Short mmCIF file of C-alpha atoms and ligand atoms in Angstrom, two decimals:
data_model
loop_
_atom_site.label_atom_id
_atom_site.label_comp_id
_atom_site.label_asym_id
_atom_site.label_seq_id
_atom_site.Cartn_x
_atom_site.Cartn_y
_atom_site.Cartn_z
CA UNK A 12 115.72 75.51 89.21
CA UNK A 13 115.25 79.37 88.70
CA UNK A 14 112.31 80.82 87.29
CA UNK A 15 112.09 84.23 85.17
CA UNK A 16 108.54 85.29 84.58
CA UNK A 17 108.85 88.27 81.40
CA UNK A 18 105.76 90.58 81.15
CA UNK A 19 104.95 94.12 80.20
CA UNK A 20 101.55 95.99 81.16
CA UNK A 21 100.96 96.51 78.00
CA UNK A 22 101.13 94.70 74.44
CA UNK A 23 103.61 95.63 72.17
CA UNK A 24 106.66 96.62 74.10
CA UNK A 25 108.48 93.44 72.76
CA UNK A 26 108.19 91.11 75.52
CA UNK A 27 107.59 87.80 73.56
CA UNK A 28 110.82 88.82 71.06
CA UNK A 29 112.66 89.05 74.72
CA UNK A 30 111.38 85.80 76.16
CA UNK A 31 111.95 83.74 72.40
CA UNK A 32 115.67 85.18 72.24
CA UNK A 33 116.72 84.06 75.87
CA UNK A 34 114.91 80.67 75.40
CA UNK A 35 117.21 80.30 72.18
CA UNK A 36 120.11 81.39 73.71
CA UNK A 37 119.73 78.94 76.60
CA UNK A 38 118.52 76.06 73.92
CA UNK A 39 118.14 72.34 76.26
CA UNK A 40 119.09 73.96 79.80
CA UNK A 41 115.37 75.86 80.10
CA UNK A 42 112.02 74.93 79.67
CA UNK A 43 109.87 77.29 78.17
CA UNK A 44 106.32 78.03 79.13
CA UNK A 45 103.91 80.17 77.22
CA UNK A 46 101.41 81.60 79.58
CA UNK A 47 100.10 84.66 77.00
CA UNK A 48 97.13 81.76 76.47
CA UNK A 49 94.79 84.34 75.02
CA UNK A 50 97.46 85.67 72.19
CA UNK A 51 100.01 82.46 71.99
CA UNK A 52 102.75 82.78 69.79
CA UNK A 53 106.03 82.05 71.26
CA UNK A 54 105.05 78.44 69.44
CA UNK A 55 105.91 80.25 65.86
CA UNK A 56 109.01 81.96 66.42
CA UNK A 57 110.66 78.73 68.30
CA UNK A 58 108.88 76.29 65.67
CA UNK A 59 107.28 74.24 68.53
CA UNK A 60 106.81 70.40 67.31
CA UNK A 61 102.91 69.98 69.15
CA UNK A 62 104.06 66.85 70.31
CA UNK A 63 101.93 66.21 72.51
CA UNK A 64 97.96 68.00 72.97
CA UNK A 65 95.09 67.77 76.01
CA UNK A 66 92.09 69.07 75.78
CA UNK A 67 91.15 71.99 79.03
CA UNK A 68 87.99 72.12 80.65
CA UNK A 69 86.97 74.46 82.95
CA UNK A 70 83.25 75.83 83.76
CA UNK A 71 79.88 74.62 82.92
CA UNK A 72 77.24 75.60 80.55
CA UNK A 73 73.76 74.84 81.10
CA UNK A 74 72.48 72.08 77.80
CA UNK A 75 68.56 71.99 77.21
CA UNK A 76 67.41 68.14 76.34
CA UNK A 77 64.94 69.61 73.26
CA UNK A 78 63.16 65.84 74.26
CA UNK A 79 62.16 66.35 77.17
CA UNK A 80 62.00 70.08 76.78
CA UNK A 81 57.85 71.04 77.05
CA UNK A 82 58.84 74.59 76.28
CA UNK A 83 57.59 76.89 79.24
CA UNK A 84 60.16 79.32 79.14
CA UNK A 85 60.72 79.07 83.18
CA UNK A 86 64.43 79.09 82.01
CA UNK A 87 64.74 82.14 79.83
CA UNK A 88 62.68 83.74 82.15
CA UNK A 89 65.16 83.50 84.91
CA UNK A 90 68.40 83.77 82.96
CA UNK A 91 69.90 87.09 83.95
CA UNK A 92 72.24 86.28 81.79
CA UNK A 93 70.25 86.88 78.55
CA UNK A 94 71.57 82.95 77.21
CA UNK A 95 68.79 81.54 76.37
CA UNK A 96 66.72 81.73 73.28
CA UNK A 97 63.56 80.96 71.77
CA UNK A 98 64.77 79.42 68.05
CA UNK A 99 62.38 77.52 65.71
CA UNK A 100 59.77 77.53 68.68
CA UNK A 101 62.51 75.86 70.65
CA UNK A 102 64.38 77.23 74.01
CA UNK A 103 68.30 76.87 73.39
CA UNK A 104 71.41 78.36 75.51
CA UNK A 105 73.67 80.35 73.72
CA UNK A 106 77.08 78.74 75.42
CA UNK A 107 78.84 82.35 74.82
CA UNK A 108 76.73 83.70 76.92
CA UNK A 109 76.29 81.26 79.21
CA UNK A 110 77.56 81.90 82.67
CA UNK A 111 77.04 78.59 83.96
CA UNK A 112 75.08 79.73 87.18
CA UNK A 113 72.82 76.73 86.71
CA UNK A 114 69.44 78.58 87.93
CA UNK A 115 67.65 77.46 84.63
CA UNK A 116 68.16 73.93 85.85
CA UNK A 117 66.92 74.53 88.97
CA UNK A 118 63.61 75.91 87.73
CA UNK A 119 63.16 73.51 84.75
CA UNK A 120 60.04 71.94 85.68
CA UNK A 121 60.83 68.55 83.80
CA UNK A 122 64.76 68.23 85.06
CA UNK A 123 65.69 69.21 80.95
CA UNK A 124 68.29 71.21 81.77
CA UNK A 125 72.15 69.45 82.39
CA UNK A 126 75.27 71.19 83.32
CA UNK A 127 78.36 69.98 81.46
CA UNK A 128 81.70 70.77 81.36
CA UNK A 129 83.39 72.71 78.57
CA UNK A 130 86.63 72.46 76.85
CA UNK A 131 87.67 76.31 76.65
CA UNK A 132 91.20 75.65 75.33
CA UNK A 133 94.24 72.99 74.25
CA UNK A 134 97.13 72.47 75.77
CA UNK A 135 100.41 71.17 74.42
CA UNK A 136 103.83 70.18 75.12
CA UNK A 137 106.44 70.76 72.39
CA UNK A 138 110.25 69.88 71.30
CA UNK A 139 111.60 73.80 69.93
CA UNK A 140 113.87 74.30 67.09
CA UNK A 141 116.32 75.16 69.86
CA UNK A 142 116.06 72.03 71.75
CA UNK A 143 114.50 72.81 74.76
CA UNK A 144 111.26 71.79 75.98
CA UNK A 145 108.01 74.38 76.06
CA UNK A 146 104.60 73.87 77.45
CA UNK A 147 102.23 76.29 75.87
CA UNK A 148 98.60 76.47 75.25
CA UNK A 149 95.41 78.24 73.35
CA UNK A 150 92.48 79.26 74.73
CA UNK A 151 89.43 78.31 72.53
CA UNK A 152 87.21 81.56 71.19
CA UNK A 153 85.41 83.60 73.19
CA UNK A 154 86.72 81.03 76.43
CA UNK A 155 87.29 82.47 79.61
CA UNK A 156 88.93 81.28 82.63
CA UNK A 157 92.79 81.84 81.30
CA UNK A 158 93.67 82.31 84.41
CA UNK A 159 93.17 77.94 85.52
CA UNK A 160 94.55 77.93 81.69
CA UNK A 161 97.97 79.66 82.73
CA UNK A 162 98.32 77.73 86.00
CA UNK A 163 98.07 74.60 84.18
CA UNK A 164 100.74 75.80 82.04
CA UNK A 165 102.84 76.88 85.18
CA UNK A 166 102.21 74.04 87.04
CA UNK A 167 103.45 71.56 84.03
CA UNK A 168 106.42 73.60 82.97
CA UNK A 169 107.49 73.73 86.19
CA UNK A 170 107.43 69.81 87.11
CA UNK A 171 109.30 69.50 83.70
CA UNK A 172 112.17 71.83 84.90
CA UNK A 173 112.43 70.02 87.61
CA UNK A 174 112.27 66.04 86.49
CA UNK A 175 114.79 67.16 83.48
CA UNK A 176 117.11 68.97 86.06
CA UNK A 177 116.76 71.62 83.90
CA UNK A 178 118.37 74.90 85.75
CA UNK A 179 116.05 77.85 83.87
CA UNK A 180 112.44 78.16 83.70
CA UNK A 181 111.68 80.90 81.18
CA UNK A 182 108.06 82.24 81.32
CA UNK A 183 106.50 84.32 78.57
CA UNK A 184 104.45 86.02 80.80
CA UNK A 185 100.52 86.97 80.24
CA UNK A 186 100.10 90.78 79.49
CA UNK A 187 98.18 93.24 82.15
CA UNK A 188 97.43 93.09 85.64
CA UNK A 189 94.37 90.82 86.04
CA UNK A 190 94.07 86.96 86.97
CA UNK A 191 96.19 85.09 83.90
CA UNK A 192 99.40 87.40 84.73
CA UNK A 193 99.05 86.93 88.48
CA UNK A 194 98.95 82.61 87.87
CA UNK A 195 102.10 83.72 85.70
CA UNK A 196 103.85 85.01 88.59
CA UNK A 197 103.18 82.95 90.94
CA UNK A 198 106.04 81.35 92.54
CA UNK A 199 108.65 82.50 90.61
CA UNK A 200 112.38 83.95 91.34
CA UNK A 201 112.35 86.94 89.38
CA UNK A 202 109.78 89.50 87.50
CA UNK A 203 111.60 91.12 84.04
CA UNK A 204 109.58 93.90 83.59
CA UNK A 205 109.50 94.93 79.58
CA UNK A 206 108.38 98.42 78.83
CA UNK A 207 108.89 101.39 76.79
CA UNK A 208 109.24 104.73 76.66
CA UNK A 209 105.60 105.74 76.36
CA UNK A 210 103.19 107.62 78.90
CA UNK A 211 100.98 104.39 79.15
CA UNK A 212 104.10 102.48 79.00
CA UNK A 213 105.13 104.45 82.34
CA UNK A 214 101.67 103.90 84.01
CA UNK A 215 101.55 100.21 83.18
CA UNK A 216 104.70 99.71 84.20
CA UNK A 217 103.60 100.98 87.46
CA UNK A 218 100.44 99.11 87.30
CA UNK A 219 102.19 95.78 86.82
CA UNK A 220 105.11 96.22 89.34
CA UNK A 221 102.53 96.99 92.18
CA UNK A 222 101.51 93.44 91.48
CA UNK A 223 104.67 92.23 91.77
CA UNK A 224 105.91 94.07 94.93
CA UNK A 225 102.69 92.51 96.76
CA UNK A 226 103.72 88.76 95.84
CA UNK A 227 107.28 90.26 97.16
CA UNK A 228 109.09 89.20 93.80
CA UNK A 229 112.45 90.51 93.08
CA UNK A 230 111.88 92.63 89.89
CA UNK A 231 114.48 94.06 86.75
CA UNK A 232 113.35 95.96 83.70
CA UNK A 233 114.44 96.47 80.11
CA UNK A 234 113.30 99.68 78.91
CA UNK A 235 113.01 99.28 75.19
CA UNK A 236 112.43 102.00 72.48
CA UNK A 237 114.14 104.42 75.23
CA UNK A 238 114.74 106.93 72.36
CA UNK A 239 110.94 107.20 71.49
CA UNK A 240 110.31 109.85 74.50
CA UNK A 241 113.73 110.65 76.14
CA UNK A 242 112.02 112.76 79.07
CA UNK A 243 109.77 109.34 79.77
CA UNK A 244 112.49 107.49 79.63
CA UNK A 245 114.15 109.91 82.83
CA UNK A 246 111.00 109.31 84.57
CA UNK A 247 110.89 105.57 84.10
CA UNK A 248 114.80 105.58 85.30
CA UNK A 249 113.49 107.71 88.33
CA UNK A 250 110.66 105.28 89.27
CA UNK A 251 113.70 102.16 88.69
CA UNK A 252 116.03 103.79 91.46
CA UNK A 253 113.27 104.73 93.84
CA UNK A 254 111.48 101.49 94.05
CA UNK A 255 115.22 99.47 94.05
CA UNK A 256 114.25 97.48 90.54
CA UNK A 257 117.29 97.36 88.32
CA UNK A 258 117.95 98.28 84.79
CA UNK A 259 119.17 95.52 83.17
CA UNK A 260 119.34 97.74 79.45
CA UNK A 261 117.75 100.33 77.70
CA UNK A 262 117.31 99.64 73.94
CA UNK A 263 116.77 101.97 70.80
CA UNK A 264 113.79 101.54 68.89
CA UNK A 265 115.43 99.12 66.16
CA UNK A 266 113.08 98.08 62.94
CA UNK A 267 114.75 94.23 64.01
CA UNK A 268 111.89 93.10 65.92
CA UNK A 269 109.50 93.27 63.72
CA UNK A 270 111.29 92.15 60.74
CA UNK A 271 112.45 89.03 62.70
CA UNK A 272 108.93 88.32 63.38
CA UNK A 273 107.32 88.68 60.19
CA UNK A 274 110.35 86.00 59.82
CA UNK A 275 109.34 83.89 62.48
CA UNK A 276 112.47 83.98 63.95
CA UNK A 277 113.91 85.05 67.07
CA UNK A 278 116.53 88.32 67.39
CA UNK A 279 119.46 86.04 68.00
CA UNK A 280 118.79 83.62 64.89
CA UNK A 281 118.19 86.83 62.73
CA UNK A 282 122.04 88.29 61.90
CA UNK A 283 124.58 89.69 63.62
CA UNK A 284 123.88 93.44 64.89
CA UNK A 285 124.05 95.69 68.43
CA UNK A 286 120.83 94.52 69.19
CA UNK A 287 121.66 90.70 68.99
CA UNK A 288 124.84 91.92 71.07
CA UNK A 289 122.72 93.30 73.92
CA UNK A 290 120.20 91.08 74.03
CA UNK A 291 123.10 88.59 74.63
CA UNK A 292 124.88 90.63 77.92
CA UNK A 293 120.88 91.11 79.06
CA UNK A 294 120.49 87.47 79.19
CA UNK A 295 123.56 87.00 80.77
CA UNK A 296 122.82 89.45 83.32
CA UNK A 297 119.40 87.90 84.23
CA UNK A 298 121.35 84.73 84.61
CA UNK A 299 123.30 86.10 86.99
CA UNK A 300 120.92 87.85 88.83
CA UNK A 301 119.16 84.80 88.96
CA UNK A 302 121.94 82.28 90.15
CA UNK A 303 123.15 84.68 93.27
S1 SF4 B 418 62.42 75.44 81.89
FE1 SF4 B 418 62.82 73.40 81.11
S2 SF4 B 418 60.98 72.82 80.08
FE2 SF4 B 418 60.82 74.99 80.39
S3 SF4 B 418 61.64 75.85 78.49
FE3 SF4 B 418 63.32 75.70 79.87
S4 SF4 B 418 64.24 73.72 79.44
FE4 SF4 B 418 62.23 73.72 78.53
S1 SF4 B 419 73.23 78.38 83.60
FE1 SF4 B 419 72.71 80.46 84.23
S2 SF4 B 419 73.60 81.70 82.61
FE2 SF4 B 419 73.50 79.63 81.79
S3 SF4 B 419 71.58 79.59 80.72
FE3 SF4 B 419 71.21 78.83 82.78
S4 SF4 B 419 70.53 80.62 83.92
FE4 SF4 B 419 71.48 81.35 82.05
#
């Protein structure tokens, strides 16, 4: 089993159009897994079935018992985080703001104050339109914690891969630098770094592969949009050679993407075209890349 882990620094560089095309391409020989928890939507452009959905829990929120409750405001008084409330002349937690610390239920003179668990998102396993198996997830509003959300997702897809014999694990990747993309990484064979020819695409691309040289993951880019800033696109080619990452393809901006996602579709499914073509020989690459 080989594992590609696509992400991008930033949003909008085209990452999830990458990762939907190659999982089509490769149809039942890869598992998918969706680890952009906080923006899913690899689900709607491979028609994933929900088959199969969990509820996630992770943290605690402190619940007042308004019975037992006698009202003395000990709790709101040492909430730091401002989560409690005084509402029809009754204390209350507001769970968004709850942090879960559980000093209010220390100081409760009357033990009216319970921790419980919370869900914060669902997670699913799905059948795609191209036959191949995708774990995927959503975290619930204003949830944190996407980073145990994303290594649930890893940590299913890859058991999956490897009971099904399955020889690809493709994962769409969580954007930035922070915990969620660094449970995405973990573990895996090979980082495809999507970016584009942009100033802040430059610095995140930086930003992103420092993460990935310190988990010592081999690392390949596409550079996409190449013709939006050509003298960007010379320094993001410098930074390639000098830090040994290779260019797998540089792409034109091409109206495709977007009209195969207001589609719902992925690049390959979409119509014949250069893009289509390249996308094809990128995959292929990877692949190879992958299996040496
Ligand atoms: S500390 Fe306990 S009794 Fe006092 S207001 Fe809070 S929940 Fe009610
Ligand atoms: S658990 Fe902590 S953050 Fe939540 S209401 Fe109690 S004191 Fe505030």
């Amino acid at each position: 089993m080989k594992e590609v882990v696509i992400i991008s620094g930033k949003g909008g560089t085209g990452k999830t159009s990458f990762a939907a095309s190659f999982a089509y391409l490769e149809k039942e020989n890869a598992v998918i897994a969706d680890c952009d928890v906080d923006a899913a939507n690899m689900h709607l452009l491979l028609e994933a079935d929900f088959r199969y959905q969990e509820d996630f829990y992770s943290g605690e929120i402190a619940v007042i018992d308004e019975e037992n409750c006698i009202n003395c405001g000990e709790c709101k008084e040492v909430c730091r985080f401002d989560a409690i409330h005084v509402i029809d002349d009754q204390h209350r937690v507001d769970p968004i703001s709850c942090e879960g610390c559980w000093y209010c239920s220390r100081v409760c003179p009357v033990e009216a104050i319970d921790m419980k668990t919370q869900k914060v998102g669902d997670f699913y396993l799905s059948m795609t339109k191209a036959q191949s198996e995708m774990v995927h997830a959503k975290l619930g509003f204003a949830a944190e914690n996407s980073g145990k959300l994303v290594a649930k997702v890893k940590n299913e897809a890859k058991k999956l891969t490897l009971a099904n014999k399955k020889e690809f694990l493709i994962v769409d990747g969580s954007p930035g630098v922070g915990c969620p993309v660094i449970s995405s990484l973990s573990g895996a064979d090979l980082a495809l770094l999507v970016t584009e020819a942009t100033v802040s695409g430059l610095h995140d691309l930086k930003r992103v592969y420092k993460l990935v040289k310190s988990f010592n993951i081999e690392a390949a880019c596409i550079i996409n949009k190449y013709d939006l800033n050509i003298d960007v696109t010379k320094e993001i080619e410098a930074f390639l050679e000098e830090e040994d990452i290779t260019l797998i393809t540089k792409i034109a901006y091409d109206e495709t993407f977007a009209k195969a996602l207001s589609q719902a579709k992925t690049i390959i499914e979409y119509g014949d075209s250069s893009l289509k073509t390249e996308i094809e020989k990128s995959w292929q690459y990877i692949k190879n890349i992958l299996r040496s």
